[in-house]
Amino acid sequence: MATRVTMTDIARAAGVSLMTVSRVVNNKDDVSKGTRLRVQEVIDSLGYRPSGIARGLVTQHTSTLGLVVPDIDNPFFSGVVRGAENTAYAEGYSVFLGNTNEDPERELALLRSLDEKLVDGAILCSSRLDDESLVREISRFPTAVLISRQVHNDGTGVLVIDDEAGGRLATEHLLGSGHCRIGIISGPPISFSSQHRLAGYRAALQAAGLPINPAWVRHCKPVVENGYQAAVELLRDCPELTALVCHNDMVAFGALQACAELGRSVPQDVAVVGYDDVPMAALVSPPLTTIKVSPHAIGSQAMRMLLERIHEGGSAHARFVMPVEIVIRESAP
Amino acid sequence: MATRVTMTDIARAAGVSLMTVSRVVNNKDDVSKGTRLRVQEVIDSLGYRPSGIARGLVTQHTSTLGLVVPDIDNPFFSGVVRGAENTAYAEGYSVFLGNTNEDPERELALLRSLDEKLVDGAILCSSRLDDESLVREISRFPTAVLISRQVHNDGTGVLVIDDEAGGRLATEHLLGSGHCRIGIISGPPISFSSQHRLAGYRAALQAAGLPINPAWVRHCKPVVENGYQAAVELLRDCPELTALVCHNDMVAFGALQACAELGRSVPQDVAVVGYDDVPMAALVSPPLTTIKVSPHAIGSQAMRMLLERIHEGGSAHARFVMPVEIVIRESAP
DNA sequence: CTGTTAGCGCTTTCAG
DNA sequence: CTGAAAGCGCTAACAG
C-alpha cells in the first residue's frame, strides 16, 4: 500500500496552510466558504482521512473505548457487547473488545494493553480480578464502568444486576410449586453475581424456614459443559433433589442435558431454573424457566454511563441497579 | 485522573537519557545490565506504561486490528469473534470490534473509522457492501482478510466456507430420506453465502432430476424472528412442502417455532435442516440437523491469515476454503 | 478569516 | 554502551 495522504499533502495541494486544512477537517467555523469548499474538494479527491493517533497524541483522547468480557461465546455477554458497541457507535466511539476466557491473568494483560492504547474509558464485565488488582488497573483509566462487580474507587461507575433478587425469585418460584429439596449449581465462587444469586437462594430458603444443605450447593464454570458435569455429579450425589437453580442459562442447558441422560424427566422429576433468558432459553426442550435480564439493555446502559462520565466528569450517575424478572416456562412451571 | 507518566519522567528520575529508557522499554540489547535494572526499577515504581499512540505515530503501526461482523448476537459470528480475538491476543494485537447490524451504511462508517484508527489490518465478515465500495475501502488497509466474500484485490486474503457443498449436502440428505418437495429459506440475496448455499440446493435438485420451483425459495434476514416469519409464510403458501433447508441455524430455529405453531410436527410433517451448528442446535427440540462449520476455527484461521500477511507481506496464503460436514440429528433424520 | 510557532510522547538516525 | 537531534501528523495558542 502507498503511503498515507497527510494533512500537509492537502495543504500543499490546496495552496493553504496546515491550520486551514485542520479547520475544515474539524468543521471549525473560522473558514470562508470558498476556502472550505476548495479544501474539501482536495480532501475528497486525494482520499484524505485524518490520523486518529496523531490527533490523539495532541488532544489526549482517542475516541476509543475498551470492553472486556469473560466469555463472548455466552449469548448473554455477546448481547452486552452488542448493546455497548451499538451505543458507542452512535456516539462516534470505537471499541476494543477483549475476551478474558474467565482467566484473571489474561484479564490483567488485556487491561494493560487497553491502558497502553490510551482508551478514553473502559467497561469491565464480571471482572475475575481480586479487589486490589482491579482497583489498581481501573484507576489508570480516565474513567471506567463495572458490570456485575462492585469496588470502591472514585471515577468508576457501577452497573449491577439485581442478582440477589434474581436468586430469590428463582428459589421462591420453586418453593411456591411445592419443592423443598432444591439444589443450586452456582458459578465461580469469586464471581460477585454467583455470590449474590446464591445469597438470594439462601434467603428464600431461610424465609421459608428451610435449612440450607451445603451438599446441595455446587460451583462450576458457567458454560454448558461444566454445567452438565456439575448437574450429573449433583444429581448422582443427591438423588433426593427435585429442583435445580442454575447460575445461568448455559449451566441450565447443561443440566437439562444431564437430566435427559440420567433419565430424570424435566419438570416431572427435576425442575430446572436458569438465569439470563438468552434467546435459546425459549427454544430448548423443555423451554426454560429463567430469570430475565436484557443483555442489550445492560450493555447500552453501561455504555451510556461510561460516556456520561467521559463527557460530564464526576457529576454522572455512579450506580445503577438493573431489575430482573422471572419468565415461567415448562422446565419449572 | 492525574496526568500520565511519560518516558521523559522516567529518564529524569533515573538520571539517564530518553533513549536509554526507550531501549530498556523495548528490550534492545545495547544497555548495560546495571543501567537496565535501575531504569526498570524506576519504571515499575512510577507505574510507567508506554503510549501506544505516540509509538504508533512514529513506527506507523499500532498493533491494532479491526474485526467487522454483521450480527454479534448470532452465535456463529460471536464464535468467529472469539476465535479471531483469541489468536490476535496470542500475538499481542488488540482488536476493534464493529457490528454492522447487516447495514451497509454502518459497515462503511465502521471501515472508515477503522481506517482513521490506523489499524494494521482488518477482517471483514460477510460484507454487505457492493464490490466497488468494498474494494475501495479495504484497499486503504495495509492488509485485509475477507470471510465469506470474494473480491479481486491484491493484498486481500479470502477465507470462504464451502457453502455450495453445504447447501448441496443439506439438500442431498433430504433427498436421500425420500423428500422431493423441499423448500429453502435463504438469506439476503446480496450475501454470497446465501447465493452459494442456494446454488448448492439447486445443484442437488438438478442432479436428482427434480425441477426447481421458485415459489419454494424465500429470502429473509438471517435472524430467528425473520426465519419464523418466512417459514410461516412459506408453509402457508406452499403446504405441499415436506422439508425446509434453512440459511442458518437462527432461521431454522425460527422455522421450528413456526412449525410448532402451525401444528406441523418435525420431522414427521416437515423436516428441517439448519446451517452452522451453533451450540444450541443440539439442544433445541427436536435437535437440529445442520451443516457444521466451526466458527472458532474460521475466526482463528482468518486471523492467522491476516497476521501472516502483516508479517510476511505478499508471500502469504491468499485463499482458504473451509470444509463443511453435515451433522444429522432428529429434525431431519 | 488565515498563518506561524510549538509540542504531544515516542523512535530513528547519527555521534560520541 | 549512551546521548542529542529530528520528526511522525496533528492541534492549541497566539498573531496578523
JSON list of N, CA, C and O in Angstrom, two decimals, chain B residues 79-125:
[
{"chain": "B", "resi": 79, "resn": "GLY", "atom": "N", "xyz": [-18.80, -16.63, 17.73]},
{"chain": "B", "resi": 79, "resn": "GLY", "atom": "CA", "xyz": [-17.76, -17.65, 17.70]},
{"chain": "B", "resi": 79, "resn": "GLY", "atom": "C", "xyz": [-16.57, -17.22, 16.85]},
{"chain": "B", "resi": 79, "resn": "GLY", "atom": "O", "xyz": [-15.41, -17.42, 17.23]},
{"chain": "B", "resi": 80, "resn": "VAL", "atom": "N", "xyz": [-16.86, -16.63, 15.72]},
{"chain": "B", "resi": 80, "resn": "VAL", "atom": "CA", "xyz": [-15.78, -16.12, 14.87]},
{"chain": "B", "resi": 80, "resn": "VAL", "atom": "C", "xyz": [-14.98, -15.05, 15.63]},
{"chain": "B", "resi": 80, "resn": "VAL", "atom": "O", "xyz": [-13.75, -15.05, 15.63]},
{"chain": "B", "resi": 81, "resn": "VAL", "atom": "N", "xyz": [-15.71, -14.18, 16.30]},
{"chain": "B", "resi": 81, "resn": "VAL", "atom": "CA", "xyz": [-15.05, -13.13, 17.08]},
{"chain": "B", "resi": 81, "resn": "VAL", "atom": "C", "xyz": [-14.14, -13.76, 18.13]},
{"chain": "B", "resi": 81, "resn": "VAL", "atom": "O", "xyz": [-12.98, -13.37, 18.27]},
{"chain": "B", "resi": 82, "resn": "ARG", "atom": "N", "xyz": [-14.66, -14.73, 18.83]},
{"chain": "B", "resi": 82, "resn": "ARG", "atom": "CA", "xyz": [-13.88, -15.41, 19.84]},
{"chain": "B", "resi": 82, "resn": "ARG", "atom": "C", "xyz": [-12.60, -16.01, 19.26]},
{"chain": "B", "resi": 82, "resn": "ARG", "atom": "O", "xyz": [-11.50, -15.81, 19.78]},
{"chain": "B", "resi": 83, "resn": "GLY", "atom": "N", "xyz": [-12.74, -16.73, 18.16]},
{"chain": "B", "resi": 83, "resn": "GLY", "atom": "CA", "xyz": [-11.56, -17.35, 17.55]},
{"chain": "B", "resi": 83, "resn": "GLY", "atom": "C", "xyz": [-10.56, -16.31, 17.10]},
{"chain": "B", "resi": 83, "resn": "GLY", "atom": "O", "xyz": [-9.35, -16.45, 17.33]},
{"chain": "B", "resi": 84, "resn": "ALA", "atom": "N", "xyz": [-11.05, -15.25, 16.49]},
{"chain": "B", "resi": 84, "resn": "ALA", "atom": "CA", "xyz": [-10.16, -14.22, 15.96]},
{"chain": "B", "resi": 84, "resn": "ALA", "atom": "C", "xyz": [-9.48, -13.46, 17.10]},
{"chain": "B", "resi": 84, "resn": "ALA", "atom": "O", "xyz": [-8.25, -13.28, 17.10]},
{"chain": "B", "resi": 85, "resn": "GLU", "atom": "N", "xyz": [-10.25, -13.06, 18.08]},
{"chain": "B", "resi": 85, "resn": "GLU", "atom": "CA", "xyz": [-9.69, -12.30, 19.20]},
{"chain": "B", "resi": 85, "resn": "GLU", "atom": "C", "xyz": [-8.65, -13.14, 19.90]},
{"chain": "B", "resi": 85, "resn": "GLU", "atom": "O", "xyz": [-7.60, -12.65, 20.31]},
{"chain": "B", "resi": 86, "resn": "ASN", "atom": "N", "xyz": [-8.94, -14.39, 20.03]},
{"chain": "B", "resi": 86, "resn": "ASN", "atom": "CA", "xyz": [-8.05, -15.29, 20.73]},
{"chain": "B", "resi": 86, "resn": "ASN", "atom": "C", "xyz": [-6.67, -15.37, 20.07]},
{"chain": "B", "resi": 86, "resn": "ASN", "atom": "O", "xyz": [-5.65, -15.22, 20.73]},
{"chain": "B", "resi": 87, "resn": "THR", "atom": "N", "xyz": [-6.65, -15.54, 18.76]},
{"chain": "B", "resi": 87, "resn": "THR", "atom": "CA", "xyz": [-5.32, -15.65, 18.16]},
{"chain": "B", "resi": 87, "resn": "THR", "atom": "C", "xyz": [-4.66, -14.28, 18.03]},
{"chain": "B", "resi": 87, "resn": "THR", "atom": "O", "xyz": [-3.44, -14.18, 18.12]},
{"chain": "B", "resi": 88, "resn": "ALA", "atom": "N", "xyz": [-5.45, -13.22, 17.91]},
{"chain": "B", "resi": 88, "resn": "ALA", "atom": "CA", "xyz": [-4.86, -11.88, 17.90]},
{"chain": "B", "resi": 88, "resn": "ALA", "atom": "C", "xyz": [-4.19, -11.60, 19.25]},
{"chain": "B", "resi": 88, "resn": "ALA", "atom": "O", "xyz": [-3.06, -11.12, 19.32]},
{"chain": "B", "resi": 89, "resn": "TYR", "atom": "N", "xyz": [-4.90, -11.94, 20.29]},
{"chain": "B", "resi": 89, "resn": "TYR", "atom": "CA", "xyz": [-4.36, -11.73, 21.64]},
{"chain": "B", "resi": 89, "resn": "TYR", "atom": "C", "xyz": [-3.03, -12.46, 21.82]},
{"chain": "B", "resi": 89, "resn": "TYR", "atom": "O", "xyz": [-2.07, -11.92, 22.35]},
{"chain": "B", "resi": 90, "resn": "ALA", "atom": "N", "xyz": [-3.01, -13.70, 21.35]},
{"chain": "B", "resi": 90, "resn": "ALA", "atom": "CA", "xyz": [-1.80, -14.51, 21.49]},
{"chain": "B", "resi": 90, "resn": "ALA", "atom": "C", "xyz": [-0.61, -13.86, 20.79]},
{"chain": "B", "resi": 90, "resn": "ALA", "atom": "O", "xyz": [0.53, -14.06, 21.18]},
{"chain": "B", "resi": 91, "resn": "GLU", "atom": "N", "xyz": [-0.88, -13.07, 19.77]},
{"chain": "B", "resi": 91, "resn": "GLU", "atom": "CA", "xyz": [0.21, -12.42, 19.03]},
{"chain": "B", "resi": 91, "resn": "GLU", "atom": "C", "xyz": [0.41, -10.96, 19.45]},
{"chain": "B", "resi": 91, "resn": "GLU", "atom": "O", "xyz": [1.12, -10.21, 18.77]},
{"chain": "B", "resi": 92, "resn": "GLY", "atom": "N", "xyz": [-0.25, -10.57, 20.52]},
{"chain": "B", "resi": 92, "resn": "GLY", "atom": "CA", "xyz": [-0.03, -9.22, 21.03]},
{"chain": "B", "resi": 92, "resn": "GLY", "atom": "C", "xyz": [-0.81, -8.11, 20.33]},
{"chain": "B", "resi": 92, "resn": "GLY", "atom": "O", "xyz": [-0.45, -6.95, 20.44]},
{"chain": "B", "resi": 93, "resn": "TYR", "atom": "N", "xyz": [-1.86, -8.47, 19.62]},
{"chain": "B", "resi": 93, "resn": "TYR", "atom": "CA", "xyz": [-2.67, -7.45, 18.96]},
{"chain": "B", "resi": 93, "resn": "TYR", "atom": "C", "xyz": [-3.98, -7.21, 19.70]},
{"chain": "B", "resi": 93, "resn": "TYR", "atom": "O", "xyz": [-4.55, -8.13, 20.27]},
{"chain": "B", "resi": 94, "resn": "SER", "atom": "N", "xyz": [-4.45, -5.97, 19.64]},
{"chain": "B", "resi": 94, "resn": "SER", "atom": "CA", "xyz": [-5.77, -5.66, 20.17]},
{"chain": "B", "resi": 94, "resn": "SER", "atom": "C", "xyz": [-6.74, -5.54, 19.02]},
{"chain": "B", "resi": 94, "resn": "SER", "atom": "O", "xyz": [-6.35, -5.14, 17.92]},
{"chain": "B", "resi": 95, "resn": "VAL", "atom": "N", "xyz": [-7.99, -5.88, 19.27]},
{"chain": "B", "resi": 95, "resn": "VAL", "atom": "CA", "xyz": [-8.93, -5.81, 18.16]},
{"chain": "B", "resi": 95, "resn": "VAL", "atom": "C", "xyz": [-10.13, -4.93, 18.43]},
{"chain": "B", "resi": 95, "resn": "VAL", "atom": "O", "xyz": [-10.78, -5.00, 19.48]},
{"chain": "B", "resi": 96, "resn": "PHE", "atom": "N", "xyz": [-10.37, -4.06, 17.46]},
{"chain": "B", "resi": 96, "resn": "PHE", "atom": "CA", "xyz": [-11.58, -3.25, 17.43]},
{"chain": "B", "resi": 96, "resn": "PHE", "atom": "C", "xyz": [-12.69, -4.09, 16.87]},
{"chain": "B", "resi": 96, "resn": "PHE", "atom": "O", "xyz": [-12.56, -4.68, 15.78]},
{"chain": "B", "resi": 97, "resn": "LEU", "atom": "N", "xyz": [-13.80, -4.15, 17.60]},
{"chain": "B", "resi": 97, "resn": "LEU", "atom": "CA", "xyz": [-14.93, -4.90, 17.08]},
{"chain": "B", "resi": 97, "resn": "LEU", "atom": "C", "xyz": [-16.01, -3.95, 16.56]},
{"chain": "B", "resi": 97, "resn": "LEU", "atom": "O", "xyz": [-16.38, -3.00, 17.23]},
{"chain": "B", "resi": 98, "resn": "GLY", "atom": "N", "xyz": [-16.50, -4.23, 15.38]},
{"chain": "B", "resi": 98, "resn": "GLY", "atom": "CA", "xyz": [-17.61, -3.46, 14.84]},
{"chain": "B", "resi": 98, "resn": "GLY", "atom": "C", "xyz": [-18.75, -4.38, 14.43]},
{"chain": "B", "resi": 98, "resn": "GLY", "atom": "O", "xyz": [-18.51, -5.42, 13.83]},
{"chain": "B", "resi": 99, "resn": "ASN", "atom": "N", "xyz": [-19.94, -4.00, 14.80]},
{"chain": "B", "resi": 99, "resn": "ASN", "atom": "CA", "xyz": [-21.14, -4.79, 14.49]},
{"chain": "B", "resi": 99, "resn": "ASN", "atom": "C", "xyz": [-21.96, -4.00, 13.48]},
{"chain": "B", "resi": 99, "resn": "ASN", "atom": "O", "xyz": [-22.41, -2.91, 13.79]},
{"chain": "B", "resi": 100, "resn": "THR", "atom": "N", "xyz": [-22.12, -4.53, 12.28]},
{"chain": "B", "resi": 100, "resn": "THR", "atom": "CA", "xyz": [-22.79, -3.71, 11.27]},
{"chain": "B", "resi": 100, "resn": "THR", "atom": "C", "xyz": [-24.30, -3.79, 11.33]},
{"chain": "B", "resi": 100, "resn": "THR", "atom": "O", "xyz": [-24.99, -2.99, 10.72]},
{"chain": "B", "resi": 101, "resn": "ASN", "atom": "N", "xyz": [-24.79, -4.84, 12.04]},
{"chain": "B", "resi": 101, "resn": "ASN", "atom": "CA", "xyz": [-26.23, -4.96, 12.07]},
{"chain": "B", "resi": 101, "resn": "ASN", "atom": "C", "xyz": [-26.80, -5.21, 10.68]},
{"chain": "B", "resi": 101, "resn": "ASN", "atom": "O", "xyz": [-27.92, -4.79, 10.38]},
{"chain": "B", "resi": 102, "resn": "GLU", "atom": "N", "xyz": [-25.99, -5.77, 9.81]},
{"chain": "B", "resi": 102, "resn": "GLU", "atom": "CA", "xyz": [-26.39, -6.06, 8.43]},
{"chain": "B", "resi": 102, "resn": "GLU", "atom": "C", "xyz": [-26.65, -4.79, 7.62]},
{"chain": "B", "resi": 102, "resn": "GLU", "atom": "O", "xyz": [-27.31, -4.83, 6.58]},
{"chain": "B", "resi": 103, "resn": "ASP", "atom": "N", "xyz": [-26.18, -3.67, 8.12]},
{"chain": "B", "resi": 103, "resn": "ASP", "atom": "CA", "xyz": [-26.45, -2.39, 7.46]},
{"chain": "B", "resi": 103, "resn": "ASP", "atom": "C", "xyz": [-25.20, -1.90, 6.71]},
{"chain": "B", "resi": 103, "resn": "ASP", "atom": "O", "xyz": [-24.20, -1.56, 7.32]},
{"chain": "B", "resi": 104, "resn": "PRO", "atom": "N", "xyz": [-25.27, -1.85, 5.37]},
{"chain": "B", "resi": 104, "resn": "PRO", "atom": "CA", "xyz": [-24.09, -1.46, 4.59]},
{"chain": "B", "resi": 104, "resn": "PRO", "atom": "C", "xyz": [-23.59, -0.05, 4.93]},
{"chain": "B", "resi": 104, "resn": "PRO", "atom": "O", "xyz": [-22.38, 0.18, 4.96]},
{"chain": "B", "resi": 105, "resn": "GLU", "atom": "N", "xyz": [-24.50, 0.87, 5.20]},
{"chain": "B", "resi": 105, "resn": "GLU", "atom": "CA", "xyz": [-24.10, 2.22, 5.59]},
{"chain": "B", "resi": 105, "resn": "GLU", "atom": "C", "xyz": [-23.21, 2.18, 6.82]},
{"chain": "B", "resi": 105, "resn": "GLU", "atom": "O", "xyz": [-22.18, 2.81, 6.91]},
{"chain": "B", "resi": 106, "resn": "ARG", "atom": "N", "xyz": [-23.69, 1.40, 7.77]},
{"chain": "B", "resi": 106, "resn": "ARG", "atom": "CA", "xyz": [-22.95, 1.32, 9.01]},
{"chain": "B", "resi": 106, "resn": "ARG", "atom": "C", "xyz": [-21.62, 0.61, 8.81]},
{"chain": "B", "resi": 106, "resn": "ARG", "atom": "O", "xyz": [-20.61, 0.98, 9.40]},
{"chain": "B", "resi": 107, "resn": "GLU", "atom": "N", "xyz": [-21.63, -0.38, 7.95]},
{"chain": "B", "resi": 107, "resn": "GLU", "atom": "CA", "xyz": [-20.40, -1.09, 7.65]},
{"chain": "B", "resi": 107, "resn": "GLU", "atom": "C", "xyz": [-19.37, -0.12, 7.09]},
{"chain": "B", "resi": 107, "resn": "GLU", "atom": "O", "xyz": [-18.20, -0.11, 7.49]},
{"chain": "B", "resi": 108, "resn": "LEU", "atom": "N", "xyz": [-19.82, 0.71, 6.18]},
{"chain": "B", "resi": 108, "resn": "LEU", "atom": "CA", "xyz": [-18.95, 1.71, 5.57]},
{"chain": "B", "resi": 108, "resn": "LEU", "atom": "C", "xyz": [-18.38, 2.65, 6.62]},
{"chain": "B", "resi": 108, "resn": "LEU", "atom": "O", "xyz": [-17.18, 2.93, 6.65]},
{"chain": "B", "resi": 109, "resn": "ALA", "atom": "N", "xyz": [-19.25, 3.13, 7.48]},
{"chain": "B", "resi": 109, "resn": "ALA", "atom": "CA", "xyz": [-18.82, 4.06, 8.53]},
{"chain": "B", "resi": 109, "resn": "ALA", "atom": "C", "xyz": [-17.80, 3.39, 9.45]},
{"chain": "B", "resi": 109, "resn": "ALA", "atom": "O", "xyz": [-16.81, 3.99, 9.85]},
{"chain": "B", "resi": 110, "resn": "LEU", "atom": "N", "xyz": [-18.05, 2.13, 9.75]},
{"chain": "B", "resi": 110, "resn": "LEU", "atom": "CA", "xyz": [-17.15, 1.38, 10.63]},
{"chain": "B", "resi": 110, "resn": "LEU", "atom": "C", "xyz": [-15.77, 1.25, 9.98]},
{"chain": "B", "resi": 110, "resn": "LEU", "atom": "O", "xyz": [-14.73, 1.43, 10.63]},
{"chain": "B", "resi": 111, "resn": "LEU", "atom": "N", "xyz": [-15.76, 0.95, 8.68]},
{"chain": "B", "resi": 111, "resn": "LEU", "atom": "CA", "xyz": [-14.48, 0.78, 7.99]},
{"chain": "B", "resi": 111, "resn": "LEU", "atom": "C", "xyz": [-13.72, 2.11, 7.95]},
{"chain": "B", "resi": 111, "resn": "LEU", "atom": "O", "xyz": [-12.50, 2.15, 8.12]},
{"chain": "B", "resi": 112, "resn": "ARG", "atom": "N", "xyz": [-14.46, 3.16, 7.73]},
{"chain": "B", "resi": 112, "resn": "ARG", "atom": "CA", "xyz": [-13.84, 4.47, 7.71]},
{"chain": "B", "resi": 112, "resn": "ARG", "atom": "C", "xyz": [-13.18, 4.76, 9.07]},
{"chain": "B", "resi": 112, "resn": "ARG", "atom": "O", "xyz": [-12.05, 5.23, 9.14]},
{"chain": "B", "resi": 113, "resn": "SER", "atom": "N", "xyz": [-13.91, 4.44, 10.11]},
{"chain": "B", "resi": 113, "resn": "SER", "atom": "CA", "xyz": [-13.37, 4.74, 11.42]},
{"chain": "B", "resi": 113, "resn": "SER", "atom": "C", "xyz": [-12.16, 3.85, 11.73]},
{"chain": "B", "resi": 113, "resn": "SER", "atom": "O", "xyz": [-11.18, 4.30, 12.32]},
{"chain": "B", "resi": 114, "resn": "LEU", "atom": "N", "xyz": [-12.19, 2.61, 11.27]},
{"chain": "B", "resi": 114, "resn": "LEU", "atom": "CA", "xyz": [-11.02, 1.75, 11.46]},
{"chain": "B", "resi": 114, "resn": "LEU", "atom": "C", "xyz": [-9.82, 2.32, 10.72]},
{"chain": "B", "resi": 114, "resn": "LEU", "atom": "O", "xyz": [-8.69, 2.30, 11.22]},
{"chain": "B", "resi": 115, "resn": "ASP", "atom": "N", "xyz": [-10.07, 2.83, 9.54]},
{"chain": "B", "resi": 115, "resn": "ASP", "atom": "CA", "xyz": [-9.01, 3.43, 8.75]},
{"chain": "B", "resi": 115, "resn": "ASP", "atom": "C", "xyz": [-8.39, 4.59, 9.52]},
{"chain": "B", "resi": 115, "resn": "ASP", "atom": "O", "xyz": [-7.17, 4.73, 9.60]},
{"chain": "B", "resi": 116, "resn": "GLU", "atom": "N", "xyz": [-9.23, 5.41, 10.11]},
{"chain": "B", "resi": 116, "resn": "GLU", "atom": "CA", "xyz": [-8.72, 6.57, 10.85]},
{"chain": "B", "resi": 116, "resn": "GLU", "atom": "C", "xyz": [-7.98, 6.15, 12.11]},
{"chain": "B", "resi": 116, "resn": "GLU", "atom": "O", "xyz": [-7.15, 6.89, 12.62]},
{"chain": "B", "resi": 117, "resn": "LYS", "atom": "N", "xyz": [-8.29, 4.96, 12.60]},
{"chain": "B", "resi": 117, "resn": "LYS", "atom": "CA", "xyz": [-7.58, 4.47, 13.78]},
{"chain": "B", "resi": 117, "resn": "LYS", "atom": "C", "xyz": [-6.22, 3.87, 13.40]},
{"chain": "B", "resi": 117, "resn": "LYS", "atom": "O", "xyz": [-5.47, 3.43, 14.27]},
{"chain": "B", "resi": 118, "resn": "LEU", "atom": "N", "xyz": [-5.94, 3.83, 12.10]},
{"chain": "B", "resi": 118, "resn": "LEU", "atom": "CA", "xyz": [-4.68, 3.27, 11.61]},
{"chain": "B", "resi": 118, "resn": "LEU", "atom": "C", "xyz": [-4.45, 1.83, 12.06]},
{"chain": "B", "resi": 118, "resn": "LEU", "atom": "O", "xyz": [-3.35, 1.48, 12.51]},
{"chain": "B", "resi": 119, "resn": "VAL", "atom": "N", "xyz": [-5.46, 1.02, 11.94]},
{"chain": "B", "resi": 119, "resn": "VAL", "atom": "CA", "xyz": [-5.28, -0.40, 12.25]},
{"chain": "B", "resi": 119, "resn": "VAL", "atom": "C", "xyz": [-4.26, -1.01, 11.29]},
{"chain": "B", "resi": 119, "resn": "VAL", "atom": "O", "xyz": [-4.09, -0.54, 10.17]},
{"chain": "B", "resi": 120, "resn": "ASP", "atom": "N", "xyz": [-3.59, -2.03, 11.75]},
{"chain": "B", "resi": 120, "resn": "ASP", "atom": "CA", "xyz": [-2.58, -2.70, 10.92]},
{"chain": "B", "resi": 120, "resn": "ASP", "atom": "C", "xyz": [-3.22, -3.66, 9.91]},
{"chain": "B", "resi": 120, "resn": "ASP", "atom": "O", "xyz": [-2.56, -4.17, 9.02]},
{"chain": "B", "resi": 121, "resn": "GLY", "atom": "N", "xyz": [-4.51, -3.91, 10.11]},
{"chain": "B", "resi": 121, "resn": "GLY", "atom": "CA", "xyz": [-5.21, -4.82, 9.20]},
{"chain": "B", "resi": 121, "resn": "GLY", "atom": "C", "xyz": [-6.63, -4.99, 9.66]},
{"chain": "B", "resi": 121, "resn": "GLY", "atom": "O", "xyz": [-6.99, -4.55, 10.75]},
{"chain": "B", "resi": 122, "resn": "ALA", "atom": "N", "xyz": [-7.44, -5.64, 8.83]},
{"chain": "B", "resi": 122, "resn": "ALA", "atom": "CA", "xyz": [-8.83, -5.82, 9.21]},
{"chain": "B", "resi": 122, "resn": "ALA", "atom": "C", "xyz": [-9.39, -7.12, 8.65]},
{"chain": "B", "resi": 122, "resn": "ALA", "atom": "O", "xyz": [-8.99, -7.58, 7.58]},
{"chain": "B", "resi": 123, "resn": "ILE", "atom": "N", "xyz": [-10.31, -7.68, 9.41]},
{"chain": "B", "resi": 123, "resn": "ILE", "atom": "CA", "xyz": [-11.07, -8.84, 8.94]},
{"chain": "B", "resi": 123, "resn": "ILE", "atom": "C", "xyz": [-12.51, -8.42, 8.77]},
{"chain": "B", "resi": 123, "resn": "ILE", "atom": "O", "xyz": [-13.10, -7.81, 9.66]},
{"chain": "B", "resi": 124, "resn": "LEU", "atom": "N", "xyz": [-13.03, -8.73, 7.61]},
{"chain": "B", "resi": 124, "resn": "LEU", "atom": "CA", "xyz": [-14.39, -8.35, 7.30]},
{"chain": "B", "resi": 124, "resn": "LEU", "atom": "C", "xyz": [-15.21, -9.61, 7.08]},
{"chain": "B", "resi": 124, "resn": "LEU", "atom": "O", "xyz": [-14.93, -10.40, 6.19]},
{"chain": "B", "resi": 125, "resn": "CYS", "atom": "N", "xyz": [-16.23, -9.76, 7.88]},
{"chain": "B", "resi": 125, "resn": "CYS", "atom": "CA", "xyz": [-17.00, -10.99, 7.85]},
{"chain": "B", "resi": 125, "resn": "CYS", "atom": "C", "xyz": [-18.31, -10.75, 7.11]},
{"chain": "B", "resi": 125, "resn": "CYS", "atom": "O", "xyz": [-19.08, -9.85, 7.47]}
]
